[in-house]
Short mmCIF file of C-alpha atoms and ligand atoms in Angstrom, two decimals:
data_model
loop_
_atom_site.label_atom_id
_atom_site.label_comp_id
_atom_site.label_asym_id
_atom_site.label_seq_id
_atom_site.Cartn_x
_atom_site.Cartn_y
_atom_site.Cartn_z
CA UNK A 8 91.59 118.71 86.90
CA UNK A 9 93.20 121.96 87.68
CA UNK A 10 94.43 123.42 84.41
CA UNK A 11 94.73 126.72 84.58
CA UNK A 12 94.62 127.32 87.85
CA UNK A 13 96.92 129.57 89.93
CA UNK A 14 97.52 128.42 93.63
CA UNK A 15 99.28 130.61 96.35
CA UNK A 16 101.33 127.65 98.17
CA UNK A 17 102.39 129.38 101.86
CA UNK A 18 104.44 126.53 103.82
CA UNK A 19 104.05 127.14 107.41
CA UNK A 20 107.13 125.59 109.97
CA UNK A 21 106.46 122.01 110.75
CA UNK A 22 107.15 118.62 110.76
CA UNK A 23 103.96 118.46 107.90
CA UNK A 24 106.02 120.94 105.57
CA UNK A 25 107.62 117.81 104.14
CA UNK A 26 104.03 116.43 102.47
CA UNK A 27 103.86 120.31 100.71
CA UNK A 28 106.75 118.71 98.36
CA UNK A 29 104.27 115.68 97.62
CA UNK A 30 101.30 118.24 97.61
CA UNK A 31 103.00 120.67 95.18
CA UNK A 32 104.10 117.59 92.79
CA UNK A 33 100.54 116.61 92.79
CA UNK A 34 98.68 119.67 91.92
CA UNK A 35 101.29 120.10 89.19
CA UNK A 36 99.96 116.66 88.28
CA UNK A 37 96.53 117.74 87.50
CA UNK A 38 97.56 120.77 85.59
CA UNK A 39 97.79 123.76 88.35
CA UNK A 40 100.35 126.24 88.68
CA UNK A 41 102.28 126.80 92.46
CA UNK A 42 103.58 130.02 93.75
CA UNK A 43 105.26 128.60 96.86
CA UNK A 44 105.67 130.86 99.50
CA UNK A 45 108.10 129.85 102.32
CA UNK A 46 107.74 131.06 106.04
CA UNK A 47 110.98 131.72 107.97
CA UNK A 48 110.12 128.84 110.23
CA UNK A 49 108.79 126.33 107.23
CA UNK A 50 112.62 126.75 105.57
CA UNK A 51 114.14 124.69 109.16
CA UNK A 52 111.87 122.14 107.86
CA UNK A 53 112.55 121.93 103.61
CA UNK A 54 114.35 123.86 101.82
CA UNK A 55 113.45 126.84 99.08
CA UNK A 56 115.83 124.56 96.65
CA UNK A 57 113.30 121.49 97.29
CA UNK A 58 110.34 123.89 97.12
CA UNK A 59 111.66 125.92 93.85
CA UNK A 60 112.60 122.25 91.95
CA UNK A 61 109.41 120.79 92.51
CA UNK A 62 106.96 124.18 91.86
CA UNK A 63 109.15 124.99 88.72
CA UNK A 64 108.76 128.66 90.19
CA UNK A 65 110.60 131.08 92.31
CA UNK A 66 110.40 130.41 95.95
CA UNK A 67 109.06 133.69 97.89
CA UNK A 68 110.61 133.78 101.57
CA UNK A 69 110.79 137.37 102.69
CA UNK A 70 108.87 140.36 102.96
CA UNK A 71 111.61 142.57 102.23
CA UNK A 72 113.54 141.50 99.51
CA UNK A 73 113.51 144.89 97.25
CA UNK A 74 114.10 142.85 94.16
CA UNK A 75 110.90 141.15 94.87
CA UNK A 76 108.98 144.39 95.74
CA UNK A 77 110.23 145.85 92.73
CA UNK A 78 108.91 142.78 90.31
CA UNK A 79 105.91 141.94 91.57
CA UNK A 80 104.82 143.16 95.14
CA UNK A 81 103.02 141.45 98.21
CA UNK A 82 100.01 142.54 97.17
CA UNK A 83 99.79 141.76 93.71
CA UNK A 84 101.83 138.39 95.07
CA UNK A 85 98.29 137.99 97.13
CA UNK A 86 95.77 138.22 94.05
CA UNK A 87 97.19 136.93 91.34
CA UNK A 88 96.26 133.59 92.43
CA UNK A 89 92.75 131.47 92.23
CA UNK A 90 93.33 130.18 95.75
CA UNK A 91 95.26 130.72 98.58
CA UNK A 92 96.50 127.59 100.25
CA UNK A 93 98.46 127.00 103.77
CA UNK A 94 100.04 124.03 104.21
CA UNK A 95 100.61 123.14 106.77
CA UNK A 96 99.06 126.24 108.53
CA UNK A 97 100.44 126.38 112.27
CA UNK A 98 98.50 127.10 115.39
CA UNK A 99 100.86 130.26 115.22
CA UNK A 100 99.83 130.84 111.54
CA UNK A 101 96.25 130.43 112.37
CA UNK A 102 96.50 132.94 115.59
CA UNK A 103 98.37 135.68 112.81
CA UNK A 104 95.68 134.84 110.87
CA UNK A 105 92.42 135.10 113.19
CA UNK A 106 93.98 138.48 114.83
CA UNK A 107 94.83 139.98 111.86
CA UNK A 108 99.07 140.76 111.99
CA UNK A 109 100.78 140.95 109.14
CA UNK A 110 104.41 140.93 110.48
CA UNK A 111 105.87 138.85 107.54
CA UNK A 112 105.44 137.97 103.99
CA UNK A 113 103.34 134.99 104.84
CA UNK A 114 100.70 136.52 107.16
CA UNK A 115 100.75 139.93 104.82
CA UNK A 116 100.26 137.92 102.00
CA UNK A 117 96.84 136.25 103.85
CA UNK A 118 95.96 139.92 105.46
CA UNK A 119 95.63 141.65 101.69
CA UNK A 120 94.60 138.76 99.50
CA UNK A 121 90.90 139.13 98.24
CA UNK A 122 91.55 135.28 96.86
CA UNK A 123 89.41 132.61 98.87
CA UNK A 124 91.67 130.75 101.37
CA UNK A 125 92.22 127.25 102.43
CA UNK A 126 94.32 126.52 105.46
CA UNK A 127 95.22 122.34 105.76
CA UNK A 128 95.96 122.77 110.35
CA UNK A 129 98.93 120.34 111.60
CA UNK A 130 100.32 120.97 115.21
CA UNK A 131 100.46 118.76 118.20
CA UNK A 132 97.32 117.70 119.53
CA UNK A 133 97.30 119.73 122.86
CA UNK A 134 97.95 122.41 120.85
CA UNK A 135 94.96 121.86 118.26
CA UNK A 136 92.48 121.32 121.19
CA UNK A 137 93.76 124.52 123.13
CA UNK A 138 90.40 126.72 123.48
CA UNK A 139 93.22 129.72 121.78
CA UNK A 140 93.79 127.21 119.06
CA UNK A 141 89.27 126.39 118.58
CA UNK A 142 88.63 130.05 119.54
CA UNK A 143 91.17 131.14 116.05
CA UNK A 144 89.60 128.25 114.04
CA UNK A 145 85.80 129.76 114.92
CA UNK A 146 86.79 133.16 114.13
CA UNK A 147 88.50 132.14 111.10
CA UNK A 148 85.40 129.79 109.88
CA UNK A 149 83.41 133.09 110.30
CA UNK A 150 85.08 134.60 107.97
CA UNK A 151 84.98 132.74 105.15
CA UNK A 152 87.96 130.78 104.91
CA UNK A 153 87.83 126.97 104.53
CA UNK A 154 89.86 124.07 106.29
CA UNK A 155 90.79 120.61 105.13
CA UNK A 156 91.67 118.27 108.02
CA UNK A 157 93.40 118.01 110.56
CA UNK A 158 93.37 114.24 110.80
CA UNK A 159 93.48 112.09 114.14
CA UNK A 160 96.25 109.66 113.93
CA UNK A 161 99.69 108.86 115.57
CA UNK A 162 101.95 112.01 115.50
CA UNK A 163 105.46 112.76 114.67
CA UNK A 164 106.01 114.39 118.70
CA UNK A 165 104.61 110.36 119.92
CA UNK A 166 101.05 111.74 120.65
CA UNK A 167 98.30 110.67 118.91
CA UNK A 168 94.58 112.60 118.61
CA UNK A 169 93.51 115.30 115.74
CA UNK A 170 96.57 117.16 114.59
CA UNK A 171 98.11 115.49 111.37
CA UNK A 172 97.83 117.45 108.53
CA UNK A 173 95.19 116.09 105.66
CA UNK A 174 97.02 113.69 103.43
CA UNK A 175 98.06 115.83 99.83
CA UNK A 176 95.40 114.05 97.88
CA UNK A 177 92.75 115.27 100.30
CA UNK A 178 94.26 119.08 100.30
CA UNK A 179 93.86 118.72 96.42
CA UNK A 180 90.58 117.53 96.14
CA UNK A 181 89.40 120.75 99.09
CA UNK A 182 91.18 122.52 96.70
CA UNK A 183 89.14 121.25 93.36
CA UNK A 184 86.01 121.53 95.65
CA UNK A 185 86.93 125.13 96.79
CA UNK A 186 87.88 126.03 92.91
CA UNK A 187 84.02 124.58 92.03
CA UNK A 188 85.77 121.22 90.83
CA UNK A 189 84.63 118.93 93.05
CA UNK A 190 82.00 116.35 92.15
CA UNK A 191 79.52 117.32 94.54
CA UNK A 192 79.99 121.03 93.70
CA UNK A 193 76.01 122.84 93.89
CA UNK A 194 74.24 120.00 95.68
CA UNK A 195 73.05 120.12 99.05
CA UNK A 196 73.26 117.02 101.88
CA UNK A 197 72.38 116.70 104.72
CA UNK A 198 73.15 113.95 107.02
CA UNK A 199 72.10 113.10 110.57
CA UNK A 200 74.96 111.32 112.87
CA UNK A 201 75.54 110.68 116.69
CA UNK A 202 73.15 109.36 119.30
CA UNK A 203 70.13 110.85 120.25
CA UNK A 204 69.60 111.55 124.26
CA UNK A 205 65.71 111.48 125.37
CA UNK A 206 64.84 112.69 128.67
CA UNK A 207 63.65 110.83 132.05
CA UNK A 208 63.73 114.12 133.71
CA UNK A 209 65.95 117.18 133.64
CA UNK A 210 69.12 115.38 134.82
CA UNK A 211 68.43 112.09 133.27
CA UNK A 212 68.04 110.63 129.77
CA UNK A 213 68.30 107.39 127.41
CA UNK A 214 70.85 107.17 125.21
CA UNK A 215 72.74 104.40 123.15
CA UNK A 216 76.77 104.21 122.43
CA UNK A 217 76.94 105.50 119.18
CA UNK A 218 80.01 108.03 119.14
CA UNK A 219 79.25 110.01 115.86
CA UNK A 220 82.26 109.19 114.49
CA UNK A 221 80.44 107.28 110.78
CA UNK A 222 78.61 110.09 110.33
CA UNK A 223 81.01 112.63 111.02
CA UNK A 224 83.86 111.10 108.43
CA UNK A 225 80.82 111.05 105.84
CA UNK A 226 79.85 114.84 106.70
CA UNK A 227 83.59 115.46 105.87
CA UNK A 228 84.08 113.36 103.31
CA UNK A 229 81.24 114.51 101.31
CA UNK A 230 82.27 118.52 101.94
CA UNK A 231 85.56 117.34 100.62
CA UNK A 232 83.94 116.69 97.31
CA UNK A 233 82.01 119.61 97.36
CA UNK A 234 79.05 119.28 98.78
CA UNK A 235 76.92 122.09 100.70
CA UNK A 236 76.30 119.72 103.89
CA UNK A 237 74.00 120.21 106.56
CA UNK A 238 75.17 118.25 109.46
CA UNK A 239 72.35 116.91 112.19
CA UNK A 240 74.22 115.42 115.01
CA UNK A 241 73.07 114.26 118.58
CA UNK A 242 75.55 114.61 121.34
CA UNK A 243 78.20 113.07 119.61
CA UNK A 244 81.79 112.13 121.07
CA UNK A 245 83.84 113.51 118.06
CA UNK A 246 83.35 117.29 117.22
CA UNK A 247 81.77 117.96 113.60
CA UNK A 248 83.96 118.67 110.79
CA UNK A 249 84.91 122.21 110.01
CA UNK A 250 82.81 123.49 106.49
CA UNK A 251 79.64 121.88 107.12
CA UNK A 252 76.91 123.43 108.76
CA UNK A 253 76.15 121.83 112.19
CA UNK A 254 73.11 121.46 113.50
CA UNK A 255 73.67 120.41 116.91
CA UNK A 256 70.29 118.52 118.58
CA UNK A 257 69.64 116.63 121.44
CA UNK A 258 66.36 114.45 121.21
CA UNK A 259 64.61 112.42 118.12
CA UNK A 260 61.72 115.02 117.86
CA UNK A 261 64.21 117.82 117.47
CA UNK A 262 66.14 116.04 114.88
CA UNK A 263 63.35 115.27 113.03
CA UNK A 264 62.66 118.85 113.06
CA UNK A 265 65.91 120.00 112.08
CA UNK A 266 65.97 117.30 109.11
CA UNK A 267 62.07 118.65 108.07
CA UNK A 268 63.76 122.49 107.91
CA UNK A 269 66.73 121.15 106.09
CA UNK A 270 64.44 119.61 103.15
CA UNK A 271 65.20 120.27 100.10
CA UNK A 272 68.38 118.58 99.33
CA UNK A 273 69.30 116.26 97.00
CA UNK A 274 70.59 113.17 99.30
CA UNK A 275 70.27 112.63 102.60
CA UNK A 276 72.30 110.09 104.42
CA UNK A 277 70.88 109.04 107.95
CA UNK A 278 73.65 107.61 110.13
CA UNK A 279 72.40 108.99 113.25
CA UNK A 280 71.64 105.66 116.09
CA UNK A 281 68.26 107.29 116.98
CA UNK A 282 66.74 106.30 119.92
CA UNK A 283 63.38 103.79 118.78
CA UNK A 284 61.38 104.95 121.53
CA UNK A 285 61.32 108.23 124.09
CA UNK A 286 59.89 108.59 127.73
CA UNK A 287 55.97 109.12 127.33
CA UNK A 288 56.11 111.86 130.40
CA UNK A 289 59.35 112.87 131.06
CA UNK A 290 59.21 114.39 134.20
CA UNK A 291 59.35 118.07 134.51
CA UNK A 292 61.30 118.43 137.66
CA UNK A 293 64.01 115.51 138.83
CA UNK A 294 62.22 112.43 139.85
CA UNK A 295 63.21 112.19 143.92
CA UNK A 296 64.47 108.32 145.42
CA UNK A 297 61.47 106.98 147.37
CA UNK A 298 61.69 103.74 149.37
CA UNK A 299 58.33 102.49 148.96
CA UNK A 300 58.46 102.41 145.14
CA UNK A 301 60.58 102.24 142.08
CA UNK A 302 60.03 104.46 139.57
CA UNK A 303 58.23 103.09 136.10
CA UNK A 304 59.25 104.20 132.73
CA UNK A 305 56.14 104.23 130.02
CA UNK A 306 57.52 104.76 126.73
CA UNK A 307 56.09 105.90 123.16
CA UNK A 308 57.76 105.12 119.38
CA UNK A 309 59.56 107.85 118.10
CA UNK A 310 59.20 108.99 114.75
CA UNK A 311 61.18 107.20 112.24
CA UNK A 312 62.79 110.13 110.47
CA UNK A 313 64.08 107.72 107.78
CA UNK A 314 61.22 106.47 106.82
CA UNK A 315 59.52 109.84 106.57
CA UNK A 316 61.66 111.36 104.45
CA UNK A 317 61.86 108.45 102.17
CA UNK A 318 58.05 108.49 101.94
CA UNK A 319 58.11 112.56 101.52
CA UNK A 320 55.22 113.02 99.42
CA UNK A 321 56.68 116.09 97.89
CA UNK A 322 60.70 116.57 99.18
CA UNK A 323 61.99 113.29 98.54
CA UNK A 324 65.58 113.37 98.15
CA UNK A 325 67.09 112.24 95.13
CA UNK A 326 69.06 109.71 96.83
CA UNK A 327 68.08 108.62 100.71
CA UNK A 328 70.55 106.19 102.16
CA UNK A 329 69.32 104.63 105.58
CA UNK A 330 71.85 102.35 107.77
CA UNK A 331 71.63 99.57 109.82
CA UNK A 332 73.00 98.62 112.68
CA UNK A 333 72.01 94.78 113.38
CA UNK A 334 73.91 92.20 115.62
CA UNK A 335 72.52 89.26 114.18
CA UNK A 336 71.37 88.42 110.13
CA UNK A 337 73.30 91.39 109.15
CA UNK A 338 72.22 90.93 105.51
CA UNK A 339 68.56 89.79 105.73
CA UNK A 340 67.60 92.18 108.48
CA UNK A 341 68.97 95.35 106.56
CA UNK A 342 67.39 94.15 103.17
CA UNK A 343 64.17 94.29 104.94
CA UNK A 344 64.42 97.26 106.12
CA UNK A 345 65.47 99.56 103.04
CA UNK A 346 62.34 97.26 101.81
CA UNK A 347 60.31 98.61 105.22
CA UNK A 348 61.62 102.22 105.10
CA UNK A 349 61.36 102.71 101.66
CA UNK A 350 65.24 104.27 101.34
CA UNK A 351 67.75 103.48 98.46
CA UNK A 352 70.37 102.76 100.01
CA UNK A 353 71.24 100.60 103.46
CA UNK A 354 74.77 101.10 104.83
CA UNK A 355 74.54 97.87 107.04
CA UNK A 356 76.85 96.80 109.97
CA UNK A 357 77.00 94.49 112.34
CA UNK A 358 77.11 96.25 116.08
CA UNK A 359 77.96 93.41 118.14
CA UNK A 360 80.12 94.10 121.30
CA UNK A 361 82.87 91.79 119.91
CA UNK A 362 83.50 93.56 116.40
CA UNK A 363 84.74 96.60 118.19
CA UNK A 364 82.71 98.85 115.51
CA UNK A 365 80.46 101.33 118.13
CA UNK A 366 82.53 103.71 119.52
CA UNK A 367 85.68 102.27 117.83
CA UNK A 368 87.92 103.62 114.95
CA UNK A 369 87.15 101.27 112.33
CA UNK A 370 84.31 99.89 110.16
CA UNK A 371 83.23 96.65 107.69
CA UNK A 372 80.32 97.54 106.20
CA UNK A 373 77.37 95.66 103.55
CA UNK A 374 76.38 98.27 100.57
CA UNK A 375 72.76 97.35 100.37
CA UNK A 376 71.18 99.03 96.99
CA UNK A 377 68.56 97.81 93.91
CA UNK A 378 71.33 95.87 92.64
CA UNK A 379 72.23 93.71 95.55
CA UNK A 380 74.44 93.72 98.44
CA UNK A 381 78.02 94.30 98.39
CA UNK A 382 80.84 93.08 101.06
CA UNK A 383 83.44 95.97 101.50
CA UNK A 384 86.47 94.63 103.66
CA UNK A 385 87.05 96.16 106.53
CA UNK A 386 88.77 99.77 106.88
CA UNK A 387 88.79 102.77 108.99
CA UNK A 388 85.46 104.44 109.52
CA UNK A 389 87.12 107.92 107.03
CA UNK A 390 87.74 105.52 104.55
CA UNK A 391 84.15 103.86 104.50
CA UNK A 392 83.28 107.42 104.75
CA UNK A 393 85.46 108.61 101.63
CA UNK A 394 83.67 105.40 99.09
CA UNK A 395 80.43 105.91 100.05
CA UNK A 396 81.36 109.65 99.20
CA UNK A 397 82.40 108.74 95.52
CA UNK A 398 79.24 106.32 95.63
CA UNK A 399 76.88 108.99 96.40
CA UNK A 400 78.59 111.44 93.83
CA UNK A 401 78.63 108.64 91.00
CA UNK A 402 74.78 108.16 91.87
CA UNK A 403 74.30 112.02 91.69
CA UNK A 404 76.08 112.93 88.58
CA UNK A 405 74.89 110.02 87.21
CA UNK A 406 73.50 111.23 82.90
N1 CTP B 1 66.25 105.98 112.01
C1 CTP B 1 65.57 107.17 111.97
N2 CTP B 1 64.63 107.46 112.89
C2 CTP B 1 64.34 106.58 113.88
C3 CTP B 1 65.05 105.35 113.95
C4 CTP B 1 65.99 105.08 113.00
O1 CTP B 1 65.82 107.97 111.07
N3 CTP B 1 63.44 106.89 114.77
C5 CTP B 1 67.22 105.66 110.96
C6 CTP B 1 68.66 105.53 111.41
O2 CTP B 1 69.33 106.77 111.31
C7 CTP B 1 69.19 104.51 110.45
C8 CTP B 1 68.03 103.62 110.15
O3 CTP B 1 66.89 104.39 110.48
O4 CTP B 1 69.59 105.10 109.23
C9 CTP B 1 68.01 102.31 110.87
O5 CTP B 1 67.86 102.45 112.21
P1 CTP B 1 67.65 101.19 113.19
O6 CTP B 1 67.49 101.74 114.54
O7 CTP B 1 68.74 100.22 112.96
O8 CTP B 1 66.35 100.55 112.62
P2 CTP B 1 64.96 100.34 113.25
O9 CTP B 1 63.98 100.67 112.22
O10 CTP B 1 64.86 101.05 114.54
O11 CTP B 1 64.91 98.77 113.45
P3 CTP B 1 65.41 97.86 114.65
O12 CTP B 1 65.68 98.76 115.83
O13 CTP B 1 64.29 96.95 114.82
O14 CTP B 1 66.64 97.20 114.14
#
């Protein structure tokens, strides 16, 4: 719920301006009140009448309007809300932003609030991926402010890749998480995701086809609720998601490590494809072609990071939920593994080439706890991500 709350509502221009209406009428929903403020270019895309009818408020479009100045002025405009929020925030937005200009009422407003911000990104994918585009997105990460989104899907240009604004019932519940609301407010997660590479020699490694993208739509999906995460990935295919802290690691030793330094939190949720066993003496220098013998790879177990923390003698987490990637006896094999490993939880798949579920967009997954097993149908991999989220805050904030 957000009674009581005052939100700052600035409308950047584009196509995603028309889901503010449906944001606005949903944070009204829950109790908040909207000061919508309307960029020059957000107005070609709805209009202040729209804006006005569904915030119940005045809509604020210009820096200069005296009358405005005189009532209540940009500054005090800037702080007399709880949270800022920009949706849809522009590329352009987010360069005014990152390089500090303040050449209209929207980027003033964001240059002299002291208010946390929260900027929901929608542009054309090119123009999301353009290092100018990252380079704002770093700075502005450094400072403080949070983002919700963007989302890959088909766009309203044709294209399709990251670049959709967040849907409005994810920008309210980043908002609920960045007023302290969330569910998962004040606990710490950490979860491991992507592959892990292990070296043959300095040019050469082992590796499996996991793309990181499970793990990543948990990492986000549980920051969405709140949730301090601290986010372990391998060299992943999909690029972490923005208010976690990444950890970025390369082999099953270092990620191992980086999960040991993490410890204490209270779940951990391990959807990293680590690689079973490593090269016993990678070779220091790369291993040169010679025609009178093939090279022979010895290999050692790695440690199973899983198991250790669900063993921890002192750290356990509250909550440790292992998964399973099987291709045959789904059910069976990942039932005797949370036995084996000694986790909670088992997330359990099945991997084989012909479900399309490694490296593709979608999921069906077995919830394997104390209780039994349960079938959920299958969905995209965010919106596996998003119920095992509400799982693991249910379990958490359980009396
Ligand atoms: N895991 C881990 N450390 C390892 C291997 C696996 O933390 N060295 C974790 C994975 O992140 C996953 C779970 O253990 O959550 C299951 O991994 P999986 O490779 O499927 O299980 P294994 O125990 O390796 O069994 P098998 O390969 O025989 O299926």
């Amino acid at each position: 719920m957000l009674a009581g709350k005052r939100l700052l509502l600035i409308i950047g221009g584009g196509i995603a301006a028309y889901k503010a209406l449906d944001l606005i009428r949903r944070l009204r929903a829950r109790g908040a009140a909207v000061t919508p403020v309307l960029t020059r270019a957000g107005s070609e895309f709805v209009t202040p009448l729209s804006v006005a009818a569904l915030a119940g408020e005045k809509v604020f479009t210009d820096l200069f309007d005296l009358t405005d100045e005189a009532e209540m002025g940009h500054i005090q405009l800037s702080r007399s809300a709880d949270l800022v929020v920009v949706a849809p925030a522009t590329a352009d937005l987010m360069a005014k932003m990152a390089h500090g200009h303040a050449n209209d009422l929207a980027s003033t407003l964001l240059m002299a609030t002291d208010t946390p911000v929260l900027l929901a990104p929608a542009m054309n994918v090119r123009m999301w991926d353009h290092p100018a585009t990252q380079r704002n997105l770093a700075t502005l990460l450094g400072d403080g402010l949070r983002v919700v989104g963007p989302n890959a899907g088909d766009m309203a240009c044709g294209e399709y890749g990251p670049g959709r604004m967040a849907e409005p019932l994810e920008i309210v519940a980043a908002i609920e998480a960045a007023l302290g609301q969330g569910p998962l407010t004040g606990k710490r997660v950490l979860v491991t995701s992507g592959p892990t590479h292990e070296p043959i020699d300095p040019v050469r490694y082992i590796a499996n086809r996991s793309s990181g993208a499970q793990g990543t739509a948990i990492a986000r999906a549980l920051a969405a609720l709140g949730a301090q995460v601290v986010f372990i990935t391998g060299p992943a295919d999909v690029p972490p998601p923005p208010g976690v802290q990444v950890v970025p690691v390369e082999t099953a030793r270092q990620m191992q490590q980086a999960v040991e330094a993490a410890l204490p939190v209270d779940a951990a949720i391990f959807a990293a494809a680590v690689a079973d066993w490593r090269v016993a003496s990678a070779s220091g220098s790369k291993i040169k072609k010679d025609a009178s013998r093939l090279p022979v790879l010895e290999f050692v177990e790695n440690p199973d990071i899983l198991a250790g923390v669900s063993q921890h003698a002192t750290l356990r987490p509250a909550l440790v939920v292992g998964f399973a990637a099987e291709t045959d006896d789904v059910i069976a094999h990942a039932q005797a593994k949370r036995a084996r490993k000694g986790c909670d939880w088992i997330v359990a798949n099945d991997v084989s080439p012909s479900t399309g579920i490694m490296g593709g967009a979608e999921n069906a997954v077995h919830l394997i706890t104390p209780e039994g097993c349960e079938d959920w149908p299958r969905m995209s991999k965010q919106a596996v991500a998003d119920k095992l989220a509400a799982r693991i805050a249910a379990a958490l904030t359980a009396p």
